[in-house]
């Protein structure tokens, strides 16, 4: 059933099957998030369709619009924060530089001790890591942390 209007203590509703309009007393219902729920089934006088639910499409559309606006606001907040400049976590300065670690002598020596000359290639382990350094305070951290 579809709510057409509420007037006094009556709800004017329409059958979703045959479009017949009729009324029910508001005392026979309780309010839900989608409209009204009847305490007992109501029967359409024309097609005998029975239902407990009276859907207020205005209420449903309003809730959907509020949800849509909230979603748009959250997306806009994410875009705004993504476009914010990167700052040093220590001093909040935006003057930064980035470098990638190349060959690590310590890892190469450890690899040499464990695996011989092939272990020298261990110096290249972790060479894809990018280190960001603050030009103001010298603090450095791994990108993405």
mmCIF file of C-alpha atoms in Angstrom:
data_model
loop_
_atom_site.group_PDB
_atom_site.id
_atom_site.type_symbol
_atom_site.label_atom_id
_atom_site.label_comp_id
_atom_site.label_asym_id
_atom_site.label_seq_id
_atom_site.Cartn_x
_atom_site.Cartn_y
_atom_site.Cartn_z
ATOM 1 C CA UNK A 1 0.000 0.000 0.000
ATOM 2 C CA UNK A 2 1.164 3.520 -0.771
ATOM 3 C CA UNK A 3 0.538 6.553 1.436
ATOM 4 C CA UNK A 4 -1.118 9.412 -0.438
ATOM 5 C CA UNK A 5 -1.666 11.815 2.459
ATOM 6 C CA UNK A 6 -2.289 12.049 6.171
ATOM 7 C CA UNK A 7 -5.275 14.083 7.263
ATOM 8 C CA UNK A 8 -6.412 14.240 10.871
ATOM 9 C CA UNK A 9 -6.667 10.705 12.216
ATOM 10 C CA UNK A 10 -6.922 9.115 8.761
ATOM 11 C CA UNK A 11 -4.313 7.860 6.328
ATOM 12 C CA UNK A 12 -5.310 8.028 2.685
ATOM 13 C CA UNK A 13 -3.673 5.076 0.956
ATOM 14 C CA UNK A 14 -3.626 3.551 -2.513
ATOM 15 C CA UNK A 15 -3.490 -0.118 -3.420
ATOM 16 C CA UNK A 16 -0.325 -0.926 -5.383
ATOM 17 C CA UNK A 17 -2.165 -3.561 -7.444
ATOM 18 C CA UNK A 18 -5.371 -1.843 -8.612
ATOM 19 C CA UNK A 19 -4.731 1.854 -7.675
ATOM 20 C CA UNK A 20 -7.909 1.977 -5.574
ATOM 21 C CA UNK A 21 -7.801 4.724 -2.930
ATOM 22 C CA UNK A 22 -9.204 4.176 0.568
ATOM 23 C CA UNK A 23 -8.569 5.192 4.176
ATOM 24 C CA UNK A 24 -7.363 3.564 7.380
ATOM 25 C CA UNK A 25 -7.390 4.959 10.893
ATOM 26 C CA UNK A 26 -4.022 6.139 12.183
ATOM 27 C CA UNK A 27 -4.744 4.425 15.528
ATOM 28 C CA UNK A 28 -4.465 1.079 13.706
ATOM 29 C CA UNK A 29 -0.841 1.826 12.708
ATOM 30 C CA UNK A 30 2.573 2.562 14.127
ATOM 31 C CA UNK A 31 5.277 4.671 12.510
ATOM 32 C CA UNK A 32 8.289 3.020 10.824
ATOM 33 C CA UNK A 33 11.305 4.380 8.954
ATOM 34 C CA UNK A 34 9.533 3.749 5.637
ATOM 35 C CA UNK A 35 6.033 4.929 6.563
ATOM 36 C CA UNK A 36 3.524 3.005 8.659
ATOM 37 C CA UNK A 37 2.967 -0.576 9.730
ATOM 38 C CA UNK A 38 -0.563 -1.785 10.394
ATOM 39 C CA UNK A 39 -1.461 -3.719 13.545
ATOM 40 C CA UNK A 40 -3.610 -6.017 11.389
ATOM 41 C CA UNK A 41 -3.763 -6.654 7.646
ATOM 42 C CA UNK A 42 -5.800 -4.230 5.601
ATOM 43 C CA UNK A 43 -7.667 -5.498 2.536
ATOM 44 C CA UNK A 44 -8.207 -3.492 -0.640
ATOM 45 C CA UNK A 45 -11.990 -3.199 -1.246
ATOM 46 C CA UNK A 46 -11.606 -3.798 -5.014
ATOM 47 C CA UNK A 47 -8.923 -6.468 -5.563
ATOM 48 C CA UNK A 48 -8.789 -7.967 -2.025
ATOM 49 C CA UNK A 49 -5.000 -7.473 -1.866
ATOM 50 C CA UNK A 50 -3.903 -7.700 1.779
ATOM 51 C CA UNK A 51 -0.920 -5.907 3.285
ATOM 52 C CA UNK A 52 0.568 -4.747 6.580
ATOM 53 C CA UNK A 53 2.812 -2.048 5.095
ATOM 54 C CA UNK A 54 1.989 1.493 4.091
ATOM 55 C CA UNK A 55 4.980 3.023 2.343
ATOM 56 C CA UNK A 56 5.470 6.795 2.482
ATOM 57 C CA UNK A 57 7.582 7.341 -0.631
ATOM 58 C CA UNK A 58 8.193 10.964 0.337
ATOM 59 C CA UNK A 59 9.822 9.747 3.565
ATOM 60 C CA UNK A 60 11.825 7.070 1.725
ATOM 61 C CA UNK A 61 13.054 9.548 -0.909
ATOM 62 C CA UNK A 62 13.996 12.070 1.784
ATOM 63 C CA UNK A 63 16.048 9.412 3.601
ATOM 64 C CA UNK A 64 17.703 8.428 0.313
ATOM 65 C CA UNK A 65 18.524 12.086 -0.475
ATOM 66 C CA UNK A 66 20.054 12.523 2.996
ATOM 67 C CA UNK A 67 22.126 9.351 2.494
ATOM 68 C CA UNK A 68 23.243 10.569 -0.948
ATOM 69 C CA UNK A 69 24.249 14.000 0.434
ATOM 70 C CA UNK A 70 26.176 12.354 3.280
ATOM 71 C CA UNK A 71 27.997 10.106 0.784
ATOM 72 C CA UNK A 72 28.884 13.089 -1.425
ATOM 73 C CA UNK A 73 30.188 14.977 1.622
ATOM 74 C CA UNK A 74 32.386 12.020 2.670
ATOM 75 C CA UNK A 75 33.806 11.676 -0.849
ATOM 76 C CA UNK A 76 34.528 15.413 -1.007
ATOM 77 C CA UNK A 77 36.304 15.218 2.372
ATOM 78 C CA UNK A 78 38.488 12.362 1.086
ATOM 79 C CA UNK A 79 39.357 14.312 -2.068
ATOM 80 C CA UNK A 80 40.216 17.403 -0.027
ATOM 81 C CA UNK A 81 42.467 15.450 2.353
ATOM 82 C CA UNK A 82 44.127 13.615 -0.576
ATOM 83 C CA UNK A 83 45.020 16.939 -2.203
ATOM 84 C CA UNK A 84 46.559 18.317 1.008
ATOM 85 C CA UNK A 85 50.347 18.736 0.872
ATOM 86 C CA UNK A 86 52.556 16.174 2.602
ATOM 87 C CA UNK A 87 53.966 17.489 5.878
ATOM 88 C CA UNK A 88 56.761 16.410 8.179
ATOM 89 C CA UNK A 89 55.184 14.506 11.105
ATOM 90 C CA UNK A 90 57.646 16.123 13.509
ATOM 91 C CA UNK A 91 57.706 19.838 12.579
ATOM 92 C CA UNK A 92 54.810 20.059 10.045
ATOM 93 C CA UNK A 93 57.085 21.631 7.424
ATOM 94 C CA UNK A 94 56.187 21.037 3.749
ATOM 95 C CA UNK A 95 59.775 21.364 2.432
ATOM 96 C CA UNK A 96 60.638 17.710 1.862
ATOM 97 C CA UNK A 97 62.859 15.616 -0.356
ATOM 98 C CA UNK A 98 62.669 11.955 -1.236
ATOM 99 C CA UNK A 99 65.397 9.434 -1.971
ATOM 100 C CA UNK A 100 65.406 5.722 -2.651
ATOM 101 C CA UNK A 101 67.820 3.435 -0.874
ATOM 102 C CA UNK A 102 70.240 1.861 -3.309
ATOM 103 C CA UNK A 103 72.875 -0.648 -2.254
ATOM 104 C CA UNK A 104 73.236 -1.552 1.455
ATOM 105 C CA UNK A 105 76.807 -2.397 2.435
ATOM 106 C CA UNK A 106 75.659 -3.927 5.746
ATOM 107 C CA UNK A 107 73.285 -6.351 4.012
ATOM 108 C CA UNK A 108 75.976 -7.234 1.464
ATOM 109 C CA UNK A 109 78.517 -8.075 4.208
ATOM 110 C CA UNK A 110 75.910 -10.185 6.027
ATOM 111 C CA UNK A 111 75.089 -11.974 2.775
ATOM 112 C CA UNK A 112 78.799 -12.560 2.072
ATOM 113 C CA UNK A 113 79.263 -14.145 5.504
ATOM 114 C CA UNK A 114 76.230 -16.416 5.093
ATOM 115 C CA UNK A 115 76.284 -17.365 1.407
ATOM 116 C CA UNK A 116 79.682 -16.454 0.046
ATOM 117 C CA UNK A 117 80.102 -14.244 -3.042
ATOM 118 C CA UNK A 118 76.481 -14.791 -4.130
ATOM 119 C CA UNK A 119 75.459 -13.254 -0.805
ATOM 120 C CA UNK A 120 76.827 -9.900 -1.979
ATOM 121 C CA UNK A 121 73.572 -9.540 -3.937
ATOM 122 C CA UNK A 122 71.838 -9.242 -0.561
ATOM 123 C CA UNK A 123 72.942 -5.602 -0.586
ATOM 124 C CA UNK A 124 70.151 -4.910 -3.060
ATOM 125 C CA UNK A 125 67.402 -6.205 -0.744
ATOM 126 C CA UNK A 126 65.034 -3.370 0.152
ATOM 127 C CA UNK A 127 66.373 -1.031 -2.508
ATOM 128 C CA UNK A 128 62.846 -0.068 -3.598
ATOM 129 C CA UNK A 129 62.088 1.712 -0.331
ATOM 130 C CA UNK A 130 61.627 5.474 -0.613
ATOM 131 C CA UNK A 131 62.804 7.617 2.272
ATOM 132 C CA UNK A 132 61.327 11.100 2.761
ATOM 133 C CA UNK A 133 63.516 13.638 4.542
ATOM 134 C CA UNK A 134 62.441 16.981 5.996
ATOM 135 C CA UNK A 135 64.736 19.785 4.852
ATOM 136 C CA UNK A 136 63.971 21.847 7.969
ATOM 137 C CA UNK A 137 64.510 19.413 10.864
ATOM 138 C CA UNK A 138 66.208 16.457 9.128
ATOM 139 C CA UNK A 139 63.625 13.912 10.275
ATOM 140 C CA UNK A 140 63.246 10.991 7.837
ATOM 141 C CA UNK A 141 60.646 8.261 7.388
ATOM 142 C CA UNK A 142 59.578 5.608 4.883
ATOM 143 C CA UNK A 143 57.020 6.717 2.301
ATOM 144 C CA UNK A 144 53.541 5.447 3.021
ATOM 145 C CA UNK A 145 54.034 5.348 6.825
#
